[in-house]
Amino acid sequence: MKIILFKSLLLFSVLVVIFACNQKDVSVADVKTIELKGSQDFLPISSFIAELGYLELQVSEAGYEMGEITDVKVLDGDLIVKQRKARELSFLRFSETGRFLNEIVNNKNEEISNPLDVVLYKNGYAILGENGICEVSKDGKNLKKIISAEMAGESFFVVKNTFYVISETGSNEFLTQYSENKKAKNSVRIDQRFDKLMYTDVAHFGKQNYHLLSSFSDVIYTFVNNKLMPLYKLDGGNYATLNEVWQNVGDRDTKETMRYIYDTQHVLVKNFLENDDIIFITYWVGSSSTTLIIKKADWEMRYYGRGVNDIDGGIWDRAMHLSDKNELYIPISSGKIGGHKITNKWHKEFENLQAHIASTGNPVIMKCRLK
């Protein structure tokens, strides 16, 4: 017990030094542990999904052809979809019923190189790109370049006209701050050896409630009073986390680094979603994927290696958004819908969807309300 207490206090002390949090701001007891253990279980989604439905993204009606959906957000009632088709990368705006409204930005935009993330800003949006932050209107018109700087991360948020980018540098400077009316702060891009491993996310729910995750950190932080506070500690058990592996990379070259990471069994978070009620995390333990669902009210944890759609016989894929109504948003391409073989003949819902999508070619968002 004394050893556990000593380790907890040591962890807290390190966090205090790195992130300038004083002792009266946070207690060790407030930092909950999330255990990232592996699971090979096949779990019917009816065991954790109360209701399932499909939202068709009506792009063919607008003469637009979509590629792979890589991210989904709900901003001010609209559905914002990030898609990639060959070398084309763009953010698209849909109504809550799936009607195509407009393209917000693409990678041919002169102001923004390679758009990475989007947030609400004033009467429109702020777009994070590799070369800075730009303001655009909801109908996709460039308004102005807010920040010109080489960005150090792929996710950001804004509080009172100040932008915070999660810095994927592996350094102590976890957030890089940029103010609209001040000279942009210089920041350093992550070592190119780690570009393919990079993952960041910001869970924004409630009023000014931000929780942040970086693939190079073992801690999920909350942003409070203009600073970061440790909220959840990620524990890989018998496996090292990516952060622990990264600390031992040293001066290896790119080839040696990738070989070292490949040969070292570790835990890597690939998807982090959260709202007031639930935490939803997908991660790799070694070469196997596991999903963890946590009910925050009682901290109940449920693990599964693969979800099987026993509700309508359809597909179960990667969740990209968790709404304030506890709904998971799961994009499914028309190709996956058409190519899926239904084994459960008792359900006709997905079979009817297949017939409809075959004629439109539209992707859909599967909306699954968690129990």
Coordinates of C-alpha atoms in Angstrom, one line a residue:
M1 CA 0.0 0.0 0.0
K2 CA 2.9 2.4 0.9
I3 CA 4.5 1.6 -2.5
I4 CA 1.3 2.3 -4.4
L5 CA 0.9 5.6 -2.5
F6 CA 4.5 6.6 -3.1
K7 CA 4.2 5.9 -6.9
S8 CA 1.0 8.0 -7.0
L9 CA 2.6 10.9 -5.2
L10 CA 5.6 10.6 -7.5
L11 CA 3.4 10.7 -10.6
F12 CA 1.6 13.7 -9.2
S13 CA 4.8 15.5 -8.5
V14 CA 6.0 15.0 -12.0
L15 CA 2.7 16.3 -13.5
V16 CA 2.9 19.3 -11.2
V17 CA 6.4 20.2 -12.5
I18 CA 5.6 19.6 -16.2
F19 CA 2.3 21.4 -16.3
A20 CA 2.7 24.0 -13.6
C21 CA -0.3 22.8 -11.6
N22 CA -0.2 23.6 -7.9
Q23 CA -1.2 21.2 -5.2
K24 CA -4.5 22.9 -4.3
D25 CA -5.7 22.6 -8.0
V26 CA -5.8 18.8 -8.1
S27 CA -5.7 15.8 -5.8
V28 CA -4.1 12.5 -6.6
A29 CA -7.4 10.9 -5.7
D30 CA -9.2 12.8 -8.5
V31 CA -7.0 11.1 -11.2
K32 CA -8.8 8.0 -12.2
T33 CA -7.0 5.1 -13.8
I34 CA -8.2 3.6 -17.2
E35 CA -6.8 0.1 -17.6
L36 CA -6.1 -0.7 -21.2
K37 CA -6.1 -4.5 -21.1
G38 CA -6.6 -6.7 -24.2
S39 CA -9.8 -8.5 -25.0
Q40 CA -10.6 -11.2 -27.7
D41 CA -14.3 -11.2 -26.8
F42 CA -17.0 -11.1 -29.6
L43 CA -19.8 -9.0 -28.2
P44 CA -23.2 -8.6 -29.7
I45 CA -23.9 -4.9 -30.0
S46 CA -27.4 -5.4 -28.6
S47 CA -25.7 -5.9 -25.2
F48 CA -24.6 -2.2 -25.2
I49 CA -26.7 -0.5 -27.9
A50 CA -30.3 0.4 -27.1
E51 CA -31.3 1.8 -30.5
L52 CA -29.9 1.8 -34.0
G53 CA -30.7 3.9 -37.1
Y54 CA -29.1 5.2 -40.3
L55 CA -28.6 8.7 -41.6
E56 CA -28.0 8.9 -45.3
L57 CA -25.6 11.6 -46.5
Q58 CA -27.2 12.9 -49.6
V59 CA -24.2 13.8 -51.8
S60 CA -25.3 12.2 -55.0
E61 CA -28.3 14.4 -55.2
A62 CA -25.9 17.4 -55.1
G63 CA -23.7 15.9 -57.8
Y64 CA -20.9 15.3 -55.3
E65 CA -18.8 12.1 -54.9
M66 CA -17.3 11.4 -51.5
G67 CA -14.3 9.4 -50.6
E68 CA -13.3 7.9 -47.3
I69 CA -14.8 9.5 -44.2
T70 CA -12.0 10.2 -41.7
D71 CA -13.8 12.3 -39.1
V72 CA -17.2 13.4 -38.0
K73 CA -18.3 16.3 -35.8
V74 CA -21.6 17.9 -34.9
L75 CA -21.2 21.7 -34.7
D76 CA -24.1 24.0 -34.0
G77 CA -26.6 21.4 -35.2
D78 CA -24.9 20.6 -38.5
L79 CA -23.0 17.5 -39.3
I80 CA -19.4 18.2 -40.4
V81 CA -17.6 15.4 -42.2
K82 CA -14.0 15.2 -43.1
Q83 CA -13.4 13.1 -46.3
R84 CA -10.4 12.0 -48.3
K85 CA -10.6 11.0 -52.0
A86 CA -7.3 10.2 -53.7
R87 CA -5.4 13.5 -53.1
E88 CA -8.5 15.5 -52.3
L89 CA -9.1 16.4 -48.7
S90 CA -12.1 18.4 -47.5
F91 CA -14.6 19.3 -44.8
L92 CA -18.3 18.9 -45.9
R93 CA -21.3 20.4 -44.1
F94 CA -24.6 18.5 -43.9
S95 CA -27.9 19.3 -42.2
E96 CA -29.1 17.1 -39.3
T97 CA -31.2 15.2 -41.7
G98 CA -28.3 14.4 -44.0
R99 CA -28.9 17.0 -46.7
F100 CA -25.7 18.2 -48.4
L101 CA -25.2 22.0 -47.7
N102 CA -21.8 22.9 -48.9
E103 CA -18.0 22.3 -48.9
I104 CA -16.4 24.3 -46.1
V105 CA -12.8 24.0 -47.1
N106 CA -10.5 21.7 -49.2
N107 CA -6.7 21.2 -49.6
K108 CA -6.7 23.4 -52.7
N109 CA -7.5 26.4 -50.5
E110 CA -4.8 29.0 -50.9
E111 CA -4.9 30.0 -47.2
I112 CA -4.8 26.6 -45.6
S113 CA -2.4 23.8 -46.5
N114 CA -3.9 20.4 -45.7
P115 CA -6.9 21.1 -43.4
L116 CA -6.7 19.0 -40.2
D117 CA -9.5 20.1 -37.9
V118 CA -12.5 22.4 -37.6
V119 CA -14.2 24.2 -34.7
L120 CA -16.9 26.8 -34.3
Y121 CA -15.6 30.3 -34.4
K122 CA -17.6 33.5 -34.3
N123 CA -20.3 33.2 -36.9
G124 CA -18.5 30.4 -38.9
Y125 CA -15.6 28.1 -38.4
A126 CA -11.9 28.2 -37.7
I127 CA -9.8 25.7 -39.7
L128 CA -6.5 24.2 -38.5
G129 CA -4.0 23.4 -41.2
E130 CA -0.4 22.6 -41.4
N131 CA 0.5 26.2 -42.1
G132 CA -1.8 28.0 -39.6
I133 CA -5.4 28.8 -38.7
C134 CA -8.0 30.4 -41.1
E135 CA -11.5 31.7 -40.5
V136 CA -14.2 30.7 -43.0
S137 CA -17.9 31.3 -43.2
K138 CA -20.4 28.5 -42.8
D139 CA -20.9 28.6 -46.6
G140 CA -17.2 28.1 -47.2
K141 CA -15.9 31.6 -48.0
N142 CA -12.5 32.6 -46.8
L143 CA -12.7 35.4 -44.3
K144 CA -9.1 35.8 -43.1
K145 CA -5.9 34.1 -42.1
I146 CA -5.9 34.3 -38.3
I147 CA -2.5 32.6 -37.6
S148 CA 0.4 31.9 -39.9
A149 CA 2.7 29.3 -38.4
E150 CA 3.8 25.7 -38.9
M151 CA 1.5 23.8 -36.7
A152 CA 2.7 21.1 -34.2
G153 CA -0.4 19.0 -34.0
E154 CA -3.6 17.8 -35.7
S155 CA -6.3 18.9 -33.2
F156 CA -7.2 22.2 -31.6
F157 CA -9.9 24.2 -29.7
V158 CA -10.6 27.8 -29.0
V159 CA -11.4 29.7 -25.8
K160 CA -12.1 33.4 -25.9
N161 CA -10.4 34.0 -29.3
T162 CA -7.3 32.1 -28.1
F163 CA -6.4 28.9 -30.0
Y164 CA -4.8 25.8 -28.4
V165 CA -3.2 23.2 -30.5
I166 CA -2.2 19.8 -29.0
S167 CA 1.5 19.8 -29.7
E168 CA 2.6 16.4 -30.9
T169 CA 6.2 17.1 -30.1
G170 CA 6.7 14.6 -27.3
S171 CA 8.0 17.6 -25.2
N172 CA 6.7 19.1 -22.1
E173 CA 4.9 21.8 -24.1
F174 CA 1.7 19.8 -24.5
L175 CA -0.4 22.7 -25.7
T176 CA 0.8 25.5 -28.1
Q177 CA -1.1 28.7 -27.6
Y178 CA -1.9 31.2 -30.4
S179 CA -3.7 34.5 -29.9
E180 CA -5.5 36.2 -32.8
N181 CA -4.2 39.7 -32.3
K182 CA -0.6 38.7 -31.4
K183 CA 2.4 37.4 -33.3
A184 CA 2.1 33.7 -33.8
K185 CA 4.2 31.6 -31.5
N186 CA 6.8 29.5 -33.1
S187 CA 6.4 25.8 -32.7
V188 CA 8.3 22.7 -33.9
R189 CA 6.8 19.9 -36.0
I190 CA 7.1 16.4 -34.5
D191 CA 10.1 14.3 -35.5
Q192 CA 9.2 12.8 -38.9
R193 CA 9.9 9.3 -37.5
F194 CA 6.7 9.5 -35.6
D195 CA 4.3 11.1 -38.2
K196 CA 2.5 7.8 -38.9
L197 CA 2.0 7.1 -35.2
M198 CA 0.5 10.5 -34.4
Y199 CA -3.0 10.7 -32.9
T200 CA -4.6 13.5 -31.0
D201 CA -8.2 14.3 -30.0
V202 CA -10.2 16.8 -28.1
A203 CA -13.5 15.8 -26.6
H204 CA -15.7 18.9 -26.3
F205 CA -18.9 18.6 -24.4
G206 CA -21.0 20.8 -22.2
K207 CA -20.0 24.5 -21.9
Q208 CA -16.2 25.0 -22.4
N209 CA -15.5 21.5 -21.2
Y210 CA -12.4 20.1 -23.0
H211 CA -10.6 16.8 -22.5
L212 CA -7.5 16.2 -24.4
L213 CA -5.6 13.1 -25.5
S214 CA -2.3 12.7 -27.3
S215 CA -0.7 9.4 -28.5
F216 CA 2.5 10.6 -26.8
S217 CA 1.0 11.0 -23.4
D218 CA -0.2 8.5 -20.8
V219 CA -2.6 11.0 -19.3
I220 CA -5.9 12.5 -20.5
Y221 CA -6.1 16.1 -19.4
T222 CA -8.9 18.6 -18.8
F223 CA -8.5 22.3 -19.6
V224 CA -9.5 24.3 -16.6
N225 CA -8.8 28.0 -15.8
N226 CA -6.4 28.4 -18.8
K227 CA -4.3 25.4 -17.9
L228 CA -4.1 21.6 -18.1
M229 CA -5.1 19.4 -15.2
P230 CA -4.5 15.6 -15.2
L231 CA -7.9 13.8 -15.3
Y232 CA -7.4 10.1 -16.3
K233 CA -4.2 8.0 -16.2
L234 CA -3.8 5.4 -19.0
D235 CA -2.4 2.1 -17.7
G236 CA -1.2 -0.6 -20.2
G237 CA -0.7 -3.2 -17.5
N238 CA 1.9 -5.7 -18.7
Y239 CA 2.4 -3.6 -21.9
A240 CA 4.3 -0.4 -22.3
T241 CA 2.4 2.6 -23.6
L242 CA 3.6 4.3 -26.8
N243 CA 4.9 7.2 -24.6
E244 CA 7.0 4.7 -22.6
V245 CA 8.4 3.2 -25.8
W246 CA 9.1 6.7 -27.3
Q247 CA 11.1 7.6 -24.2
N248 CA 13.5 4.8 -25.0
V249 CA 13.9 5.4 -28.7
G250 CA 17.0 7.6 -28.2
D251 CA 19.0 8.6 -31.3
R252 CA 18.0 5.7 -33.5
D253 CA 17.5 6.5 -37.1
T254 CA 14.0 6.2 -38.8
K255 CA 14.4 2.6 -39.9
E256 CA 15.8 1.5 -36.5
T257 CA 13.0 3.5 -34.7
M258 CA 10.2 1.8 -36.6
R259 CA 11.8 -1.6 -36.1
Y260 CA 12.2 -0.9 -32.4
I261 CA 8.5 0.2 -32.0
Y262 CA 7.3 -2.7 -34.1
D263 CA 9.3 -5.2 -32.0
T264 CA 8.2 -3.7 -28.6
Q265 CA 4.7 -4.8 -27.7
H266 CA 2.9 -1.7 -26.5
V267 CA -0.5 -0.1 -26.1
L268 CA -1.6 2.6 -28.6
V269 CA -4.9 4.5 -28.3
K270 CA -6.5 5.0 -31.7
N271 CA -9.8 6.5 -30.9
F272 CA -11.0 8.5 -27.8
L273 CA -14.6 9.8 -27.5
E274 CA -16.2 11.2 -24.4
N275 CA -19.4 13.0 -23.2
D276 CA -20.9 13.6 -19.8
D277 CA -21.9 10.0 -19.3
I278 CA -19.6 7.8 -21.3
I279 CA -15.9 7.3 -22.3
F280 CA -15.4 5.2 -25.5
I281 CA -11.8 4.2 -26.3
T282 CA -10.5 2.0 -29.1
Y283 CA -6.8 0.9 -28.7
W284 CA -4.3 -1.7 -29.9
V285 CA -2.6 -4.1 -27.5
G286 CA 0.2 -5.5 -29.5
S287 CA -1.4 -6.4 -32.8
S288 CA -5.0 -6.8 -31.5
S289 CA -7.7 -4.2 -31.3
T290 CA -9.8 -3.7 -28.1
T291 CA -12.7 -1.3 -27.4
L292 CA -13.5 -0.1 -23.9
I293 CA -16.8 1.5 -22.8
I294 CA -16.8 3.2 -19.4
K295 CA -19.9 4.4 -17.7
K296 CA -18.7 7.4 -15.8
A297 CA -21.5 7.3 -13.1
D298 CA -20.1 4.1 -11.5
W299 CA -16.9 3.6 -13.5
E300 CA -18.1 0.3 -14.9
M301 CA -15.7 -0.9 -17.7
R302 CA -16.8 -3.2 -20.6
Y303 CA -14.2 -4.6 -23.0
Y304 CA -14.6 -6.3 -26.3
G305 CA -12.3 -7.2 -29.2
R306 CA -15.0 -7.2 -31.9
G307 CA -18.6 -6.0 -32.0
V308 CA -21.1 -8.0 -33.9
N309 CA -24.2 -6.3 -35.3
D310 CA -27.0 -8.7 -34.2
I311 CA -29.6 -6.0 -34.2
D312 CA -30.3 -5.8 -38.0
G313 CA -27.5 -8.0 -39.4
G314 CA -25.6 -5.1 -40.7
I315 CA -22.1 -3.7 -40.2
W316 CA -20.3 -2.6 -37.1
D317 CA -17.5 -0.2 -37.9
R318 CA -15.3 2.5 -36.3
A319 CA -17.2 5.1 -34.2
M320 CA -16.1 8.7 -34.9
H321 CA -18.4 10.8 -32.7
L322 CA -20.2 10.5 -29.4
S323 CA -23.1 12.9 -29.2
D324 CA -24.6 14.4 -26.0
K325 CA -27.5 12.0 -26.5
N326 CA -25.1 9.0 -26.0
E327 CA -25.2 8.2 -29.7
L328 CA -22.2 6.8 -31.5
Y329 CA -21.8 8.1 -35.1
I330 CA -20.3 5.4 -37.3
P331 CA -19.7 6.2 -41.0
I332 CA -20.3 3.4 -43.5
S333 CA -19.4 3.7 -47.2
S334 CA -21.8 2.6 -49.9
G335 CA -19.2 0.0 -51.0
K336 CA -19.2 -1.6 -47.5
I337 CA -23.0 -1.6 -47.4
G338 CA -23.4 -3.2 -50.9
G339 CA -20.7 -5.8 -50.2
H340 CA -22.0 -6.9 -46.8
K341 CA -23.5 -10.3 -46.6
I342 CA -26.4 -10.5 -44.2
T343 CA -26.4 -13.7 -42.1
N344 CA -29.4 -12.8 -39.9
K345 CA -32.4 -13.4 -42.1
W346 CA -34.8 -12.3 -39.4
H347 CA -34.0 -8.7 -40.0
K348 CA -34.9 -6.8 -43.1
E349 CA -33.8 -3.3 -42.1
F350 CA -30.2 -3.5 -43.5
E351 CA -31.4 -5.5 -46.6
N352 CA -33.7 -2.6 -47.4
L353 CA -30.9 -0.1 -46.9
Q354 CA -28.7 -2.1 -49.3
A355 CA -31.3 -1.9 -52.0
H356 CA -31.7 1.9 -51.5
I357 CA -28.0 2.7 -51.4
A358 CA -27.3 0.6 -54.5
S359 CA -29.3 3.2 -56.4
T360 CA -27.9 6.3 -54.8
G361 CA -24.3 5.4 -54.0
N362 CA -24.5 7.5 -50.8
P363 CA -22.6 6.8 -47.6
V364 CA -24.5 6.6 -44.3
I365 CA -23.9 7.4 -40.7
M366 CA -25.0 4.6 -38.4
K367 CA -26.3 6.2 -35.2
C368 CA -26.2 3.9 -32.2
R369 CA -27.5 5.0 -28.8
L370 CA -25.6 3.4 -26.0
K371 CA -27.4 1.9 -23.1

